[in-house]
Amino acid sequence: MIQDWFLDAKLGIFIHWGIYAVDGIAESWAFFNGTVSHEEYTRQLDGFTAERWDPDAWAALFARSGARYVVLTSKHHDGVALWDTRASDLSVVKKTPAGRDLIRPYLDALRRHGLRAGLYFSHLDWTHPDYASIGSDDPKANPFAFRQGATDPDGWGRFLEFHRAQLKELCTEYGPIDLLWFDGDWERDAQTWHMAELREQLHGWQPEVVLNSRMQGYGDYKTPEQGMPIVAPEGPWEFCMTINDSWGYQGSDRRYKSPQIVLQTFCETIGMGGNLLLDVGPMEDGTIPPEQVEVLEHLGRWIGRHAESVYGTRAGLPFGHFWGPSTLSQDRSRLYLMILGHPRGQVCLRGLKNAVTRATALGSGAEVGVRRLGGADWMQVPGVLWLDVPPDALEPEITVLRLELEGPLDLYRGGGQGV
Ligand code: GLC
């Protein structure tokens, strides 16, 4: 069930942390696509230490970034659990020098910092002996033969039991979980996964939990990934994105998005009514790379100064009214215009029928002049609003204007009137 906290939160932090950080290769996909053999991939177990991990420092950083929720990979497609699962031996507790459960300290630290707690969980498990993968469709890749094959009904039955056993542990032994972020549903259909039943089981264990969409149609919200939507997906949604090109830590990946690019993407996402789930890839010892920390701190500084235009707002104007993202208060009587960069002269807003009772710059509180020019009152086509932002009210990157409207937002959406 979708919850208000999720719609109000706007920013979440995604964490891909696992043994793939040891060699800095693609999480699970490295063996699936044949970049390395499964044996070589698995050898990374020996190098995963978590020795500098400070869950409180993580949670404090995420809270400072302005995020309201966090999602950690409890188990990726490689099958390595970050908690002490009784359903298999393949966990960082039993198989790595880290030797301890990482899920409970993570959840406790989030709760101490007032953050909503999410867990990522991959349905498919490319290492489990009873999981028959459909294999890689990349002809250059390893045949992935060691698990590939037709679904054997007994094996599948055992796999489903294992899948449910792991989820039951996570959902019943670690206190409240606000969000379950599933992945890896694509190799089987909803019926084969028994997704309808799974949804009920999950609600039995965690009545309030929000479920993402990767449940073959049984989730609560959509999760476009990496490719920014151009039109807002229907219903609740969240855009997940990496800061460089990798979900997990890959030291050789220098294709970092700048703090400014991430901030703009954040504003565009919330302007279309979505949340941004921004991914970090910690190193095997638990250190978050400095380039990623910098992006989070930058977001936090901006959000802190413009919080009113962020938390609890809803999608703003459709394209064509204002050259930039915008958000709306829930009662639709306050409009927040986000000015990307520095305008020369006035900023324009078209098609607003409401009178504006007051306009201010959100960061500084400075008054903004408003003039309505043109329009054809006799045909109900409103004039264009020209907003005069005092130069010293302009923020270094994105300035937010708050327009208080008379009544709830009322837009002219027509094509003008021919006479
Ligand atoms: C993809 C990938 C996976 C990653 C996920 C995050 O589905 O399979 O590696 O964890 O995207 O959205």
Short mmCIF file of C-alpha atoms and ligand atoms in Angstrom, two decimals:
data_model
loop_
_atom_site.label_atom_id
_atom_site.label_comp_id
_atom_site.label_asym_id
_atom_site.label_seq_id
_atom_site.Cartn_x
_atom_site.Cartn_y
_atom_site.Cartn_z
CA MET A 1 0.00 0.00 0.00
CA ILE A 2 1.39 3.39 -0.86
CA GLN A 3 1.89 5.56 2.25
CA ASP A 4 1.85 9.33 2.62
CA TRP A 5 5.38 9.31 4.03
CA PHE A 6 6.58 7.92 0.70
CA LEU A 7 4.78 10.57 -1.37
CA ASP A 8 6.09 13.33 0.92
CA ALA A 9 9.69 12.10 1.20
CA LYS A 10 11.10 13.14 -2.23
CA LEU A 11 14.65 11.94 -1.65
CA GLY A 12 15.83 8.44 -0.81
CA ILE A 13 19.32 6.95 -0.75
CA PHE A 14 19.94 3.61 -2.45
CA ILE A 15 22.97 1.59 -1.29
CA HIS A 16 24.51 -1.20 -3.31
CA TRP A 17 26.93 -2.80 -0.90
CA GLY A 18 28.21 -6.30 -1.40
CA ILE A 19 31.21 -8.45 -2.26
CA TYR A 20 31.37 -6.92 -5.76
CA ALA A 21 33.02 -3.90 -4.13
CA VAL A 22 36.10 -6.01 -3.38
CA ASP A 23 37.31 -6.18 -7.00
CA GLY A 24 35.18 -3.19 -8.01
CA ILE A 25 33.22 -5.09 -10.67
CA ALA A 26 29.58 -5.03 -11.67
CA GLU A 27 27.26 -6.32 -8.95
CA SER A 28 26.25 -9.88 -9.93
CA TRP A 29 26.16 -9.02 -13.63
CA ALA A 30 29.95 -9.48 -13.82
CA PHE A 31 29.59 -13.28 -13.74
CA PHE A 32 26.21 -13.39 -15.45
CA ASN A 33 27.64 -11.52 -18.43
CA GLY A 34 30.91 -13.42 -18.36
CA THR A 35 33.26 -10.56 -17.44
CA VAL A 36 34.63 -12.93 -14.79
CA SER A 37 33.87 -16.56 -13.99
CA HIS A 38 31.54 -17.41 -11.14
CA GLU A 39 34.53 -18.83 -9.23
CA GLU A 40 36.51 -15.64 -9.60
CA TYR A 41 33.48 -13.58 -8.59
CA THR A 42 32.93 -15.74 -5.53
CA ARG A 43 36.54 -15.33 -4.44
CA GLN A 44 35.62 -11.78 -3.48
CA LEU A 45 33.98 -13.26 -0.38
CA ASP A 46 37.49 -13.46 1.10
CA GLY A 47 38.04 -9.73 0.77
CA PHE A 48 34.80 -8.32 2.18
CA THR A 49 35.63 -6.90 5.62
CA ALA A 50 33.23 -4.04 6.49
CA GLU A 51 36.08 -3.04 8.82
CA ARG A 52 35.62 0.70 8.64
CA TRP A 53 31.88 0.62 8.56
CA ASP A 54 30.19 3.14 10.81
CA PRO A 55 26.43 2.76 10.39
CA ASP A 56 25.78 5.90 12.43
CA ALA A 57 28.03 7.97 10.21
CA TRP A 58 26.17 6.60 7.18
CA ALA A 59 22.77 7.44 8.66
CA ALA A 60 23.96 10.91 9.73
CA LEU A 61 25.23 11.60 6.19
CA PHE A 62 21.98 10.41 4.63
CA ALA A 63 19.94 12.56 7.02
CA ARG A 64 22.16 15.56 6.18
CA SER A 65 21.59 14.95 2.47
CA GLY A 66 17.90 15.66 3.00
CA ALA A 67 16.88 12.07 2.31
CA ARG A 68 13.92 10.73 4.27
CA TYR A 69 14.43 7.03 3.49
CA VAL A 70 17.21 4.62 2.65
CA VAL A 71 17.28 1.29 0.80
CA LEU A 72 20.14 -1.20 1.27
CA THR A 73 20.80 -4.34 -0.81
CA SER A 74 20.07 -7.10 1.68
CA LYS A 75 20.77 -9.59 -1.12
CA HIS A 76 21.64 -8.92 -4.75
CA HIS A 77 21.31 -11.36 -7.67
CA ASP A 78 24.56 -13.08 -6.56
CA GLY A 79 22.71 -14.51 -3.56
CA VAL A 80 25.08 -13.18 -0.88
CA ALA A 81 22.96 -12.18 2.13
CA LEU A 82 24.04 -9.29 4.35
CA TRP A 83 22.33 -10.86 7.34
CA ASP A 84 22.72 -14.14 9.21
CA THR A 85 20.17 -16.10 7.21
CA ARG A 86 19.31 -19.59 8.39
CA ALA A 87 18.01 -20.49 4.93
CA SER A 88 21.51 -20.81 3.42
CA ASP A 89 25.19 -20.49 4.29
CA LEU A 90 25.81 -17.84 1.71
CA SER A 91 26.03 -14.70 3.81
CA VAL A 92 28.67 -12.16 4.76
CA VAL A 93 28.28 -13.53 8.28
CA LYS A 94 29.33 -17.07 7.45
CA LYS A 95 31.52 -16.57 4.39
CA THR A 96 33.45 -13.32 4.68
CA PRO A 97 35.95 -11.77 7.10
CA ALA A 98 33.21 -9.27 8.03
CA GLY A 99 31.72 -12.18 9.98
CA ARG A 100 28.68 -10.35 11.29
CA ASP A 101 25.15 -9.30 10.49
CA LEU A 102 25.02 -5.91 8.76
CA ILE A 103 21.27 -5.48 8.50
CA ARG A 104 20.41 -4.87 12.15
CA PRO A 105 23.06 -2.17 12.79
CA TYR A 106 21.95 -0.51 9.54
CA LEU A 107 18.28 -0.50 10.52
CA ASP A 108 19.01 0.65 14.08
CA ALA A 109 21.17 3.54 12.86
CA LEU A 110 18.47 4.69 10.43
CA ARG A 111 15.87 4.67 13.17
CA ARG A 112 18.15 6.67 15.47
CA HIS A 113 18.38 9.33 12.75
CA GLY A 114 14.66 9.41 12.01
CA LEU A 115 14.99 7.85 8.57
CA ARG A 116 12.53 5.40 7.02
CA ALA A 117 14.10 2.00 6.50
CA GLY A 118 14.07 0.09 3.24
CA LEU A 119 15.59 -3.19 2.11
CA TYR A 120 16.38 -4.21 -1.45
CA PHE A 121 15.90 -7.92 -2.15
CA SER A 122 16.52 -9.78 -5.40
CA HIS A 123 13.85 -12.38 -6.12
CA LEU A 124 16.14 -14.29 -8.45
CA ASP A 125 19.31 -15.81 -7.06
CA TRP A 126 21.89 -16.77 -9.65
CA THR A 127 23.92 -18.84 -7.20
CA HIS A 128 21.21 -20.93 -5.55
CA PRO A 129 21.35 -24.58 -6.71
CA ASP A 130 17.57 -24.73 -7.15
CA TYR A 131 17.34 -21.55 -9.16
CA ALA A 132 17.35 -22.24 -12.91
CA SER A 133 18.31 -19.03 -14.66
CA ILE A 134 17.22 -18.25 -18.19
CA GLY A 135 20.89 -17.34 -18.71
CA SER A 136 22.56 -14.44 -20.42
CA ASP A 137 21.40 -13.39 -23.86
CA ASP A 138 24.81 -11.90 -24.61
CA PRO A 139 26.44 -14.37 -27.08
CA LYS A 140 29.94 -13.36 -25.93
CA ALA A 141 29.14 -14.14 -22.33
CA ASN A 142 29.91 -17.33 -20.46
CA PRO A 143 27.19 -19.81 -21.23
CA PHE A 144 26.23 -19.45 -17.58
CA ALA A 145 25.73 -23.15 -17.90
CA PHE A 146 26.07 -24.06 -14.27
CA ARG A 147 22.57 -22.96 -13.43
CA GLN A 148 20.91 -22.56 -16.76
CA GLY A 149 18.17 -24.94 -17.74
CA ALA A 150 14.51 -25.75 -17.80
CA THR A 151 12.57 -25.15 -14.61
CA ASP A 152 12.35 -28.39 -12.68
CA PRO A 153 9.11 -28.21 -10.68
CA ASP A 154 10.58 -29.77 -7.54
CA GLY A 155 13.59 -27.49 -7.64
CA TRP A 156 11.36 -24.49 -8.17
CA GLY A 157 9.19 -25.50 -5.23
CA ARG A 158 12.29 -25.71 -3.04
CA PHE A 159 13.52 -22.39 -4.33
CA LEU A 160 10.23 -20.68 -3.51
CA GLU A 161 10.39 -22.07 0.02
CA PHE A 162 13.89 -20.68 0.39
CA HIS A 163 12.82 -17.31 -1.07
CA ARG A 164 9.92 -17.05 1.39
CA ALA A 165 12.06 -18.23 4.31
CA GLN A 166 14.59 -15.46 3.71
CA LEU A 167 11.90 -12.81 3.36
CA LYS A 168 10.19 -14.04 6.50
CA GLU A 169 13.45 -13.64 8.45
CA LEU A 170 13.88 -10.08 7.22
CA CYS A 171 10.25 -9.16 7.81
CA THR A 172 9.73 -10.72 11.22
CA GLU A 173 13.07 -10.48 13.04
CA TYR A 174 14.25 -6.92 12.43
CA GLY A 175 11.42 -4.68 13.57
CA PRO A 176 9.39 -2.48 11.26
CA ILE A 177 10.48 -2.27 7.62
CA ASP A 178 8.97 0.72 5.82
CA LEU A 179 9.83 -0.28 2.28
CA LEU A 180 10.73 -3.46 0.44
CA TRP A 181 12.48 -2.77 -2.81
CA PHE A 182 12.34 -5.87 -4.97
CA ASP A 183 14.36 -6.57 -8.09
CA GLY A 184 15.03 -9.50 -10.41
CA ASP A 185 11.45 -10.59 -11.09
CA TRP A 186 11.96 -10.73 -14.85
CA GLU A 187 12.92 -14.37 -15.36
CA ARG A 188 9.52 -15.71 -14.25
CA ASP A 189 5.91 -14.51 -14.51
CA ALA A 190 3.66 -13.51 -11.62
CA GLN A 191 2.04 -16.92 -11.46
CA THR A 192 5.31 -18.83 -11.23
CA TRP A 193 6.51 -16.51 -8.47
CA HIS A 194 3.12 -16.71 -6.72
CA MET A 195 3.29 -12.94 -6.44
CA ALA A 196 -0.33 -12.43 -5.33
CA GLU A 197 0.33 -14.76 -2.41
CA LEU A 198 3.69 -13.11 -1.69
CA ARG A 199 2.03 -9.68 -1.47
CA GLU A 200 -0.38 -11.05 1.12
CA GLN A 201 2.38 -12.74 3.10
CA LEU A 202 4.41 -9.54 3.17
CA HIS A 203 1.43 -7.57 4.44
CA GLY A 204 0.84 -10.22 7.08
CA TRP A 205 4.39 -9.73 8.35
CA GLN A 206 4.64 -5.96 7.77
CA PRO A 207 1.15 -4.43 7.42
CA GLU A 208 2.39 -0.93 6.58
CA VAL A 209 5.16 -1.83 4.16
CA VAL A 210 5.43 -0.06 0.79
CA LEU A 211 6.37 -2.35 -2.13
CA ASN A 212 8.07 -1.20 -5.31
CA SER A 213 6.83 -2.39 -8.67
CA ARG A 214 9.26 -5.19 -9.42
CA MET A 215 6.73 -7.79 -8.41
CA GLN A 216 5.26 -8.57 -11.82
CA GLY A 217 2.35 -6.20 -11.31
CA TYR A 218 1.86 -6.66 -7.54
CA GLY A 219 3.77 -3.62 -6.27
CA ASP A 220 2.69 -0.13 -5.23
CA TYR A 221 4.77 2.25 -7.32
CA LYS A 222 6.82 2.44 -10.51
CA THR A 223 10.62 2.49 -10.60
CA PRO A 224 12.05 3.93 -13.82
CA GLU A 225 15.80 3.38 -13.65
CA GLN A 226 18.71 5.47 -15.00
CA GLY A 227 16.70 6.95 -17.92
CA MET A 228 14.96 10.11 -16.77
CA PRO A 229 11.25 10.06 -17.70
CA ILE A 230 10.12 12.78 -20.10
CA VAL A 231 6.49 12.55 -19.10
CA ALA A 232 5.57 11.61 -15.56
CA PRO A 233 4.71 7.94 -15.15
CA GLU A 234 1.13 7.42 -13.98
CA GLY A 235 0.58 6.97 -10.26
CA PRO A 236 3.27 7.06 -7.58
CA TRP A 237 6.82 6.63 -8.83
CA GLU A 238 10.48 6.90 -7.96
CA PHE A 239 13.41 7.47 -10.30
CA CYS A 240 16.50 5.49 -9.28
CA MET A 241 19.84 6.73 -10.52
CA THR A 242 23.54 6.18 -9.93
CA ILE A 243 25.97 9.07 -9.29
CA ASN A 244 28.53 7.65 -11.74
CA ASP A 245 27.59 4.77 -14.07
CA SER A 246 27.72 1.99 -11.46
CA TRP A 247 25.34 0.80 -8.74
CA GLY A 248 28.08 -0.80 -6.67
CA TYR A 249 31.58 0.54 -6.00
CA GLN A 250 33.78 0.52 -9.10
CA GLY A 251 36.92 2.57 -8.56
CA SER A 252 37.64 2.78 -12.28
CA ASP A 253 34.30 4.42 -13.05
CA ARG A 254 35.08 8.14 -13.17
CA ARG A 255 31.93 9.15 -15.01
CA TYR A 256 30.58 11.13 -12.10
CA LYS A 257 27.60 13.40 -12.41
CA SER A 258 28.42 16.72 -10.76
CA PRO A 259 26.58 17.87 -7.64
CA GLN A 260 24.88 20.47 -9.82
CA ILE A 261 23.63 17.86 -12.31
CA VAL A 262 22.26 15.69 -9.52
CA LEU A 263 20.54 18.66 -7.89
CA GLN A 264 18.89 19.66 -11.16
CA THR A 265 17.78 16.07 -11.74
CA PHE A 266 16.31 16.02 -8.24
CA CYS A 267 14.28 19.19 -8.89
CA GLU A 268 13.07 17.86 -12.25
CA THR A 269 12.03 14.56 -10.68
CA ILE A 270 10.02 16.08 -7.83
CA GLY A 271 8.56 18.62 -10.26
CA MET A 272 7.04 15.68 -12.13
CA GLY A 273 5.76 14.21 -8.87
CA GLY A 274 8.37 11.49 -8.35
CA ASN A 275 10.95 10.70 -5.70
CA LEU A 276 14.65 10.45 -6.49
CA LEU A 277 16.33 7.31 -5.15
CA LEU A 278 19.98 8.25 -5.46
CA ASP A 279 22.46 5.41 -5.34
CA VAL A 280 25.77 5.22 -3.52
CA GLY A 281 28.26 2.36 -3.84
CA PRO A 282 30.35 1.97 -0.67
CA MET A 283 33.74 0.26 -0.75
CA GLU A 284 34.07 -3.21 0.76
CA ASP A 285 35.25 -1.71 4.08
CA GLY A 286 32.16 0.49 4.34
CA THR A 287 33.71 3.77 3.15
CA ILE A 288 31.50 5.86 0.88
CA PRO A 289 33.68 7.37 -1.88
CA PRO A 290 34.31 11.12 -1.35
CA GLU A 291 32.83 12.10 -4.73
CA GLN A 292 29.54 10.57 -3.61
CA VAL A 293 29.67 12.15 -0.16
CA GLU A 294 30.15 15.53 -1.82
CA VAL A 295 27.02 15.11 -3.93
CA LEU A 296 24.97 14.16 -0.86
CA GLU A 297 26.24 17.11 1.18
CA HIS A 298 25.53 19.47 -1.70
CA LEU A 299 21.96 18.25 -2.06
CA GLY A 300 21.46 18.59 1.67
CA ARG A 301 22.59 22.21 1.75
CA TRP A 302 20.20 23.16 -1.03
CA ILE A 303 17.26 21.17 0.30
CA GLY A 304 17.77 22.61 3.79
CA ARG A 305 17.36 26.14 2.41
CA HIS A 306 14.38 25.24 0.22
CA ALA A 307 12.67 22.54 2.29
CA GLU A 308 9.22 24.10 1.96
CA SER A 309 9.28 23.58 -1.81
CA VAL A 310 10.38 19.96 -1.41
CA TYR A 311 8.83 17.89 1.39
CA GLY A 312 5.14 17.15 1.22
CA THR A 313 4.69 18.89 -2.13
CA ARG A 314 3.14 17.41 -5.24
CA ALA A 315 3.92 17.64 -8.97
CA GLY A 316 3.97 21.20 -10.26
CA LEU A 317 2.97 22.71 -13.58
CA PRO A 318 2.76 20.71 -16.77
CA PHE A 319 5.39 21.67 -19.35
CA GLY A 320 4.80 24.88 -21.27
CA HIS A 321 3.85 27.22 -18.42
CA PHE A 322 7.28 27.83 -16.91
CA TRP A 323 10.82 27.09 -18.10
CA GLY A 324 11.88 24.96 -15.21
CA PRO A 325 10.62 22.50 -12.63
CA SER A 326 7.95 23.49 -10.15
CA THR A 327 6.08 21.95 -7.23
CA LEU A 328 2.76 22.64 -5.51
CA SER A 329 1.62 22.56 -1.91
CA GLN A 330 -0.92 19.81 -1.27
CA ASP A 331 -3.79 22.31 -1.07
CA ARG A 332 -2.57 23.68 -4.44
CA SER A 333 -2.50 27.27 -3.18
CA ARG A 334 1.28 27.73 -3.17
CA LEU A 335 3.34 27.29 -6.27
CA TYR A 336 7.12 26.88 -6.13
CA LEU A 337 9.02 27.82 -9.27
CA MET A 338 12.58 26.54 -9.54
CA ILE A 339 14.76 28.78 -11.65
CA LEU A 340 17.65 26.85 -13.17
CA GLY A 341 20.69 29.12 -13.44
CA HIS A 342 20.54 32.91 -13.54
CA PRO A 343 17.89 34.69 -15.58
CA ARG A 344 18.52 37.94 -17.41
CA GLY A 345 15.55 40.18 -16.82
CA GLN A 346 12.18 38.86 -15.79
CA VAL A 347 11.06 35.30 -15.41
CA CYS A 348 7.77 34.42 -17.07
CA LEU A 349 4.86 32.27 -16.05
CA ARG A 350 2.10 31.63 -18.55
CA GLY A 351 -1.47 30.46 -18.25
CA LEU A 352 -2.03 31.16 -14.55
CA LYS A 353 -5.62 32.26 -13.98
CA ASN A 354 -5.27 32.85 -10.24
CA ALA A 355 -4.32 36.20 -8.78
CA VAL A 356 -0.97 36.07 -6.98
CA THR A 357 -1.31 37.53 -3.50
CA ARG A 358 2.40 37.47 -2.73
CA ALA A 359 5.62 36.34 -4.35
CA THR A 360 8.92 35.84 -2.52
CA ALA A 361 12.25 34.16 -3.05
CA LEU A 362 12.32 31.15 -0.74
CA GLY A 363 15.97 31.16 0.27
CA SER A 364 16.31 34.84 1.16
CA GLY A 365 12.69 35.84 1.75
CA ALA A 366 13.10 38.80 -0.67
CA GLU A 367 9.93 40.17 -2.25
CA VAL A 368 9.49 39.44 -5.94
CA GLY A 369 7.65 41.92 -8.18
CA VAL A 370 4.76 40.52 -10.21
CA ARG A 371 3.22 42.13 -13.32
CA ARG A 372 0.58 40.60 -15.53
CA LEU A 373 0.89 41.73 -19.14
CA GLY A 374 -1.23 40.96 -22.16
CA GLY A 375 -4.02 38.43 -22.05
CA ALA A 376 -7.55 38.51 -23.39
CA ASP A 377 -9.89 38.78 -20.41
CA TRP A 378 -12.98 38.80 -22.59
CA MET A 379 -12.00 35.32 -23.82
CA GLN A 380 -10.66 34.04 -20.47
CA VAL A 381 -7.06 33.84 -21.70
CA PRO A 382 -4.94 35.11 -18.82
CA GLY A 383 -2.02 37.47 -19.35
CA VAL A 384 1.57 36.39 -18.85
CA LEU A 385 3.06 36.96 -15.40
CA TRP A 386 6.47 38.62 -15.41
CA LEU A 387 8.38 38.10 -12.19
CA ASP A 388 11.12 40.49 -11.12
CA VAL A 389 13.66 38.70 -8.94
CA PRO A 390 16.04 41.07 -7.13
CA PRO A 391 19.57 40.12 -8.28
CA ASP A 392 20.81 39.59 -4.73
CA ALA A 393 18.00 37.08 -4.14
CA LEU A 394 19.45 34.77 -6.77
CA GLU A 395 21.01 31.62 -5.35
CA PRO A 396 24.27 30.27 -6.81
CA GLU A 397 22.43 27.50 -8.66
CA ILE A 398 18.67 27.08 -8.31
CA THR A 399 16.49 29.84 -6.90
CA VAL A 400 12.98 28.99 -5.76
CA LEU A 401 10.13 31.50 -5.98
CA ARG A 402 7.11 30.99 -3.79
CA LEU A 403 3.86 32.27 -5.26
CA GLU A 404 0.89 32.46 -2.95
CA LEU A 405 -2.24 32.06 -5.04
CA GLU A 406 -5.78 33.18 -4.49
CA GLY A 407 -7.49 29.80 -4.31
CA PRO A 408 -6.22 26.50 -5.66
CA LEU A 409 -4.18 26.52 -8.85
CA ASP A 410 -6.28 27.23 -11.93
CA LEU A 411 -4.56 26.96 -15.29
CA TYR A 412 -5.46 28.04 -18.76
CA ARG A 413 -4.57 25.12 -21.04
CA GLY A 414 -6.05 26.25 -24.33
CA GLY A 415 -4.68 27.16 -27.75
CA GLY A 416 -5.67 30.82 -27.60
CA GLN A 417 -8.84 32.08 -29.19
CA GLY A 418 -9.26 32.89 -32.85
CA VAL A 419 -11.49 35.83 -33.62
C1 GLC B 1 18.88 -3.42 -12.29
C2 GLC B 1 20.06 -4.32 -12.05
C3 GLC B 1 20.66 -4.24 -10.71
C4 GLC B 1 20.42 -3.02 -9.90
C5 GLC B 1 19.05 -2.46 -10.14
C6 GLC B 1 18.79 -1.16 -9.44
O1 GLC B 1 17.66 -4.07 -12.19
O2 GLC B 1 19.71 -5.66 -12.22
O3 GLC B 1 21.99 -4.58 -10.75
O4 GLC B 1 20.53 -3.42 -8.60
O5 GLC B 1 18.84 -2.29 -11.48
O6 GLC B 1 17.59 -0.60 -9.88
#
